[in-house]
Amino acid sequence: MKAKTDLRDLTYSRLSEYMEGLGLPSSRARFVFAWLQRPGTRDFSQMVDVKREILAALAEHAVISSLVPAAVEKSRDGTVKFAFALEDGAVVESVLIPEKGRHTLCVSSQAGCAMGCRFCLTGGMGFSRNLRPAEIVGQVLAVMEYMIDVGVVRTTPRELINNLVFMGMGEPLANYDNLIAALRILMDERGLEFTERRITVSTCGIVPRIRDLGNDIRVNLAVSLHAADDETRSRIMPVNKTYGLDDLLAACRSFPLPGKKVILFEYILIKGINDAGDDARRLAEKLQGIPCRINLLPYNATKSLDYQCPEEEHILQFQKILRDAGYRTFIRSSRGADISAACGQLASTGAKDEQT
Ligand code: SAH
Ligand code: SF4
């Protein structure tokens, strides 16, 4: 028997085509789509403004998947980590970060990651599989349900989460087609209506896909740079052996940045590896001419990896060099470290580590 179609995998245009293919009026797709993108929708019977015959036909051929958290952990700083067990047993995590009455959700795009960055626990667990669009969107809907349950009040569900960042497990651009479908679903005005300002996709630097992203959709781009020369970068990020720094920065230079948009460069500071004054000066030189912001991430140490975070004073000096060179540079301490929810600590299948 043919497997049923998961309607939550479908963009609006694919849903219309799908309904047409079943001989159903595609004019009803807008109503079905709106229900699918609403937290709490589990079943066709909830779609009260859609005719029964249409719902019966859909139920015969399709399903509505949803994610339910297998575990929810709350950090002392208010950060909440959700673990979702997927149908095949893969586990992915999402992290909700409250800040001044606003909420940012960090979502996963893959179970594990194949890119093997030396400093990252997700990289250490290896790659399991790509997430389907429904599993990416499902994280957002499930977290919204949680927020409603714990009493976060907003006029409409779409106001519950202000920003979405693809900085959880996995490399979003290595799951490109599903990422684009998920973004189209999340950004659709008939659904959750995330605007381009409110979505950031972070990549370790898969150059051809950065170019595709710029052509296909408007979202904010974050690039995990972490080193300003090829030798250091290749040592800690194997992807750099395929796409070197100059290639990566050329793709950043041609990434469309309308208006006041900038690229966010993420730079983990790891003691003795990439934190020297010369590294900062080289970085300032390399990024010249790219409208950008730099986030310095003090390395989140873990017991199983032999890297350390530099002293605070050292971090401030690094920041000062970049600021003096004219770059907007911020030090971003990770949230949720006590529940292993901080950057680079997401690793759910046994690779979990204790903080040192
Ligand atoms: N794969 C994408 C999306 C994950 S984002 C990417 O790498 O950009 C996760 C961010 O946390 C990345 O910038 C990553 O480099 C960073 N990170 C990984 N391990 C970390 C650690 N131990 N401490 C601080 N940041 C870390
Ligand atoms: Fe993958 Fe990003 Fe971790 Fe590198 S830093 S291993 S790309 S999740």
PDB file of N, CA, C and O in Angstrom, residues 303-347:
ATOM      1  N   LYS A 303      33.501  18.075  28.627  1.00  0.00           N
ATOM      2  CA  LYS A 303      34.551  17.181  29.135  1.00  0.00           C
ATOM      3  C   LYS A 303      35.210  16.352  28.045  1.00  0.00           C
ATOM      4  O   LYS A 303      36.392  16.062  28.106  1.00  0.00           O
ATOM      5  N   SER A 304      34.425  15.964  27.040  1.00  0.00           N
ATOM      6  CA  SER A 304      34.993  15.022  26.069  1.00  0.00           C
ATOM      7  C   SER A 304      35.856  15.702  25.003  1.00  0.00           C
ATOM      8  O   SER A 304      36.540  15.038  24.248  1.00  0.00           O
ATOM      9  N   LEU A 305      35.802  17.021  24.915  1.00  0.00           N
ATOM     10  CA  LEU A 305      36.606  17.696  23.893  1.00  0.00           C
ATOM     11  C   LEU A 305      37.672  18.536  24.574  1.00  0.00           C
ATOM     12  O   LEU A 305      37.407  19.229  25.548  1.00  0.00           O
ATOM     13  N   ASP A 306      38.865  18.468  23.983  1.00  0.00           N
ATOM     14  CA  ASP A 306      40.008  19.059  24.663  1.00  0.00           C
ATOM     15  C   ASP A 306      40.229  20.522  24.265  1.00  0.00           C
ATOM     16  O   ASP A 306      41.318  20.887  23.857  1.00  0.00           O
ATOM     17  N   TYR A 307      39.190  21.317  24.321  1.00  0.00           N
ATOM     18  CA  TYR A 307      39.332  22.734  24.002  1.00  0.00           C
ATOM     19  C   TYR A 307      38.896  23.556  25.201  1.00  0.00           C
ATOM     20  O   TYR A 307      38.031  23.131  25.962  1.00  0.00           O
ATOM     21  N   GLN A 308      39.464  24.750  25.299  1.00  0.00           N
ATOM     22  CA  GLN A 308      39.076  25.613  26.413  1.00  0.00           C
ATOM     23  C   GLN A 308      38.679  27.005  25.951  1.00  0.00           C
ATOM     24  O   GLN A 308      39.019  27.420  24.842  1.00  0.00           O
ATOM     25  N   CYS A 309      38.017  27.673  26.868  1.00  0.00           N
ATOM     26  CA  CYS A 309      37.589  29.041  26.592  1.00  0.00           C
ATOM     27  C   CYS A 309      38.683  30.004  27.074  1.00  0.00           C
ATOM     28  O   CYS A 309      39.232  29.815  28.145  1.00  0.00           O
ATOM     29  N   PRO A 310      38.992  31.048  26.300  1.00  0.00           N
ATOM     30  CA  PRO A 310      39.991  32.015  26.763  1.00  0.00           C
ATOM     31  C   PRO A 310      39.486  32.801  27.980  1.00  0.00           C
ATOM     32  O   PRO A 310      38.286  32.814  28.253  1.00  0.00           O
ATOM     33  N   GLU A 311      40.411  33.471  28.680  1.00  0.00           N
ATOM     34  CA  GLU A 311      40.009  34.318  29.815  1.00  0.00           C
ATOM     35  C   GLU A 311      39.211  35.512  29.295  1.00  0.00           C
ATOM     36  O   GLU A 311      39.409  35.960  28.160  1.00  0.00           O
ATOM     37  N   GLU A 312      38.381  36.036  30.195  1.00  0.00           N
ATOM     38  CA  GLU A 312      37.477  37.116  29.790  1.00  0.00           C
ATOM     39  C   GLU A 312      38.234  38.324  29.222  1.00  0.00           C
ATOM     40  O   GLU A 312      37.841  38.915  28.215  1.00  0.00           O
ATOM     41  N   GLU A 313      39.326  38.658  29.902  1.00  0.00           N
ATOM     42  CA  GLU A 313      40.089  39.832  29.474  1.00  0.00           C
ATOM     43  C   GLU A 313      40.578  39.680  28.033  1.00  0.00           C
ATOM     44  O   GLU A 313      40.556  40.616  27.235  1.00  0.00           O
ATOM     45  N   HIS A 314      40.987  38.473  27.741  1.00  0.00           N
ATOM     46  CA  HIS A 314      41.485  38.142  26.410  1.00  0.00           C
ATOM     47  C   HIS A 314      40.366  38.301  25.361  1.00  0.00           C
ATOM     48  O   HIS A 314      40.574  38.837  24.273  1.00  0.00           O
ATOM     49  N   ILE A 315      39.179  37.854  25.750  1.00  0.00           N
ATOM     50  CA  ILE A 315      38.017  37.956  24.853  1.00  0.00           C
ATOM     51  C   ILE A 315      37.712  39.438  24.586  1.00  0.00           C
ATOM     52  O   ILE A 315      37.449  39.841  23.451  1.00  0.00           O
ATOM     53  N   LEU A 316      37.792  40.237  25.658  1.00  0.00           N
ATOM     54  CA  LEU A 316      37.509  41.673  25.509  1.00  0.00           C
ATOM     55  C   LEU A 316      38.536  42.339  24.592  1.00  0.00           C
ATOM     56  O   LEU A 316      38.192  43.218  23.790  1.00  0.00           O
ATOM     57  N   GLN A 317      39.793  41.896  24.697  1.00  0.00           N
ATOM     58  CA  GLN A 317      40.830  42.456  23.823  1.00  0.00           C
ATOM     59  C   GLN A 317      40.547  42.127  22.356  1.00  0.00           C
ATOM     60  O   GLN A 317      40.704  42.957  21.462  1.00  0.00           O
ATOM     61  N   PHE A 318      40.138  40.877  22.135  1.00  0.00           N
ATOM     62  CA  PHE A 318      39.820  40.425  20.777  1.00  0.00           C
ATOM     63  C   PHE A 318      38.693  41.288  20.208  1.00  0.00           C
ATOM     64  O   PHE A 318      38.747  41.772  19.077  1.00  0.00           O
ATOM     65  N   GLN A 319      37.689  41.513  21.048  1.00  0.00           N
ATOM     66  CA  GLN A 319      36.551  42.340  20.633  1.00  0.00           C
ATOM     67  C   GLN A 319      37.010  43.763  20.309  1.00  0.00           C
ATOM     68  O   GLN A 319      36.578  44.357  19.319  1.00  0.00           O
ATOM     69  N   LYS A 320      37.904  44.281  21.140  1.00  0.00           N
ATOM     70  CA  LYS A 320      38.342  45.667  20.959  1.00  0.00           C
ATOM     71  C   LYS A 320      39.051  45.852  19.608  1.00  0.00           C
ATOM     72  O   LYS A 320      38.823  46.841  18.903  1.00  0.00           O
ATOM     73  N   ILE A 321      39.861  44.889  19.239  1.00  0.00           N
ATOM     74  CA  ILE A 321      40.574  44.999  17.955  1.00  0.00           C
ATOM     75  C   ILE A 321      39.558  45.101  16.807  1.00  0.00           C
ATOM     76  O   ILE A 321      39.682  45.927  15.909  1.00  0.00           O
ATOM     77  N   LEU A 322      38.521  44.262  16.883  1.00  0.00           N
ATOM     78  CA  LEU A 322      37.513  44.272  15.817  1.00  0.00           C
ATOM     79  C   LEU A 322      36.694  45.563  15.843  1.00  0.00           C
ATOM     80  O   LEU A 322      36.388  46.147  14.805  1.00  0.00           O
ATOM     81  N   ARG A 323      36.368  46.011  17.053  1.00  0.00           N
ATOM     82  CA  ARG A 323      35.593  47.261  17.171  1.00  0.00           C
ATOM     83  C   ARG A 323      36.408  48.436  16.665  1.00  0.00           C
ATOM     84  O   ARG A 323      35.898  49.289  15.933  1.00  0.00           O
ATOM     85  N   ASP A 324      37.684  48.469  17.034  1.00  0.00           N
ATOM     86  CA  ASP A 324      38.542  49.564  16.572  1.00  0.00           C
ATOM     87  C   ASP A 324      38.654  49.565  15.048  1.00  0.00           C
ATOM     88  O   ASP A 324      38.857  50.605  14.432  1.00  0.00           O
ATOM     89  N   ALA A 325      38.524  48.375  14.460  1.00  0.00           N
ATOM     90  CA  ALA A 325      38.588  48.298  12.989  1.00  0.00           C
ATOM     91  C   ALA A 325      37.235  48.642  12.359  1.00  0.00           C
ATOM     92  O   ALA A 325      37.074  48.563  11.135  1.00  0.00           O
ATOM     93  N   GLY A 326      36.246  48.966  13.214  1.00  0.00           N
ATOM     94  CA  GLY A 326      34.965  49.452  12.689  1.00  0.00           C
ATOM     95  C   GLY A 326      33.861  48.409  12.608  1.00  0.00           C
ATOM     96  O   GLY A 326      32.807  48.666  12.024  1.00  0.00           O
ATOM     97  N   TYR A 327      34.082  47.219  13.186  1.00  0.00           N
ATOM     98  CA  TYR A 327      33.059  46.175  13.098  1.00  0.00           C
ATOM     99  C   TYR A 327      32.137  46.190  14.307  1.00  0.00           C
ATOM    100  O   TYR A 327      32.597  46.342  15.439  1.00  0.00           O
ATOM    101  N   ARG A 328      30.846  46.008  14.043  1.00  0.00           N
ATOM    102  CA  ARG A 328      29.902  45.823  15.160  1.00  0.00           C
ATOM    103  C   ARG A 328      30.152  44.429  15.707  1.00  0.00           C
ATOM    104  O   ARG A 328      29.907  43.429  15.022  1.00  0.00           O
ATOM    105  N   THR A 329      30.669  44.358  16.913  1.00  0.00           N
ATOM    106  CA  THR A 329      31.107  43.064  17.455  1.00  0.00           C
ATOM    107  C   THR A 329      30.532  42.863  18.852  1.00  0.00           C
ATOM    108  O   THR A 329      30.664  43.734  19.712  1.00  0.00           O
ATOM    109  N   PHE A 330      29.885  41.734  19.045  1.00  0.00           N
ATOM    110  CA  PHE A 330      29.256  41.459  20.336  1.00  0.00           C
ATOM    111  C   PHE A 330      29.778  40.151  20.906  1.00  0.00           C
ATOM    112  O   PHE A 330      30.116  39.240  20.161  1.00  0.00           O
ATOM    113  N   ILE A 331      29.819  40.092  22.236  1.00  0.00           N
ATOM    114  CA  ILE A 331      30.191  38.835  22.878  1.00  0.00           C
ATOM    115  C   ILE A 331      28.886  38.171  23.293  1.00  0.00           C
ATOM    116  O   ILE A 331      28.087  38.762  24.004  1.00  0.00           O
ATOM    117  N   ARG A 332      28.657  36.984  22.790  1.00  0.00           N
ATOM    118  CA  ARG A 332      27.413  36.296  23.052  1.00  0.00           C
ATOM    119  C   ARG A 332      27.628  35.097  23.945  1.00  0.00           C
ATOM    120  O   ARG A 332      28.103  34.063  23.481  1.00  0.00           O
ATOM    121  N   SER A 333      27.327  35.266  25.235  1.00  0.00           N
ATOM    122  CA  SER A 333      27.457  34.084  26.093  1.00  0.00           C
ATOM    123  C   SER A 333      26.279  33.184  25.808  1.00  0.00           C
ATOM    124  O   SER A 333      25.152  33.666  25.689  1.00  0.00           O
ATOM    125  N   SER A 334      26.531  31.909  25.713  1.00  0.00           N
ATOM    126  CA  SER A 334      25.456  30.967  25.428  1.00  0.00           C
ATOM    127  C   SER A 334      24.520  30.855  26.609  1.00  0.00           C
ATOM    128  O   SER A 334      24.935  30.972  27.752  1.00  0.00           O
ATOM    129  N   ARG A 335      23.270  30.609  26.282  1.00  0.00           N
ATOM    130  CA  ARG A 335      22.277  30.395  27.341  1.00  0.00           C
ATOM    131  C   ARG A 335      22.055  28.900  27.519  1.00  0.00           C
ATOM    132  O   ARG A 335      22.295  28.110  26.635  1.00  0.00           O
ATOM    133  N   GLY A 336      21.567  28.556  28.704  1.00  0.00           N
ATOM    134  CA  GLY A 336      21.126  27.173  28.917  1.00  0.00           C
ATOM    135  C   GLY A 336      22.234  26.153  29.063  1.00  0.00           C
ATOM    136  O   GLY A 336      22.021  24.963  28.853  1.00  0.00           O
ATOM    137  N   ALA A 337      23.448  26.610  29.460  1.00  0.00           N
ATOM    138  CA  ALA A 337      24.563  25.663  29.550  1.00  0.00           C
ATOM    139  C   ALA A 337      24.309  24.580  30.610  1.00  0.00           C
ATOM    140  O   ALA A 337      24.754  23.443  30.466  1.00  0.00           O
ATOM    141  N   ASP A 338      23.555  24.941  31.676  1.00  0.00           N
ATOM    142  CA  ASP A 338      23.344  23.953  32.751  1.00  0.00           C
ATOM    143  C   ASP A 338      22.467  22.779  32.314  1.00  0.00           C
ATOM    144  O   ASP A 338      22.423  21.747  32.967  1.00  0.00           O
ATOM    145  N   ILE A 339      21.766  22.910  31.187  1.00  0.00           N
ATOM    146  CA  ILE A 339      20.965  21.780  30.701  1.00  0.00           C
ATOM    147  C   ILE A 339      21.485  21.313  29.335  1.00  0.00           C
ATOM    148  O   ILE A 339      20.750  20.742  28.532  1.00  0.00           O
ATOM    149  N   SER A 340      22.746  21.610  29.052  1.00  0.00           N
ATOM    150  CA  SER A 340      23.354  21.245  27.765  1.00  0.00           C
ATOM    151  C   SER A 340      22.530  21.741  26.580  1.00  0.00           C
ATOM    152  O   SER A 340      22.297  21.015  25.617  1.00  0.00           O
ATOM    153  N   ALA A 341      22.061  22.979  26.694  1.00  0.00           N
ATOM    154  CA  ALA A 341      21.280  23.549  25.600  1.00  0.00           C
ATOM    155  C   ALA A 341      22.077  24.620  24.873  1.00  0.00           C
ATOM    156  O   ALA A 341      21.600  25.210  23.922  1.00  0.00           O
ATOM    157  N   ALA A 342      23.301  24.881  25.332  1.00  0.00           N
ATOM    158  CA  ALA A 342      24.073  25.967  24.725  1.00  0.00           C
ATOM    159  C   ALA A 342      24.629  25.549  23.379  1.00  0.00           C
ATOM    160  O   ALA A 342      24.624  24.372  23.027  1.00  0.00           O
ATOM    161  N   CYS A 343      25.133  26.545  22.623  1.00  0.00           N
ATOM    162  CA  CYS A 343      25.671  26.287  21.291  1.00  0.00           C
ATOM    163  C   CYS A 343      26.672  25.146  21.331  1.00  0.00           C
ATOM    164  O   CYS A 343      27.566  25.131  22.168  1.00  0.00           O
ATOM    165  N   GLY A 344      26.517  24.214  20.429  1.00  0.00           N
ATOM    166  CA  GLY A 344      27.489  23.136  20.312  1.00  0.00           C
ATOM    167  C   GLY A 344      27.298  22.025  21.320  1.00  0.00           C
ATOM    168  O   GLY A 344      28.042  21.052  21.341  1.00  0.00           O
ATOM    169  N   GLN A 345      26.266  22.150  22.168  1.00  0.00           N
ATOM    170  CA  GLN A 345      26.063  21.109  23.189  1.00  0.00           C
ATOM    171  C   GLN A 345      24.908  20.175  22.856  1.00  0.00           C
ATOM    172  O   GLN A 345      24.562  19.310  23.644  1.00  0.00           O
ATOM    173  N   LEU A 346      24.280  20.381  21.697  1.00  0.00           N
ATOM    174  CA  LEU A 346      23.131  19.548  21.372  1.00  0.00           C
ATOM    175  C   LEU A 346      23.618  18.230  20.786  1.00  0.00           C
ATOM    176  O   LEU A 346      24.243  18.194  19.743  1.00  0.00           O
ATOM    177  N   ALA A 347      23.380  17.171  21.503  1.00  0.00           N
ATOM    178  CA  ALA A 347      23.817  15.846  21.077  1.00  0.00           C
ATOM    179  C   ALA A 347      23.009  14.838  21.858  1.00  0.00           C
ATOM    180  O   ALA A 347      23.278  14.576  23.015  1.00  0.00           O
TER     181      ALA A 347
END
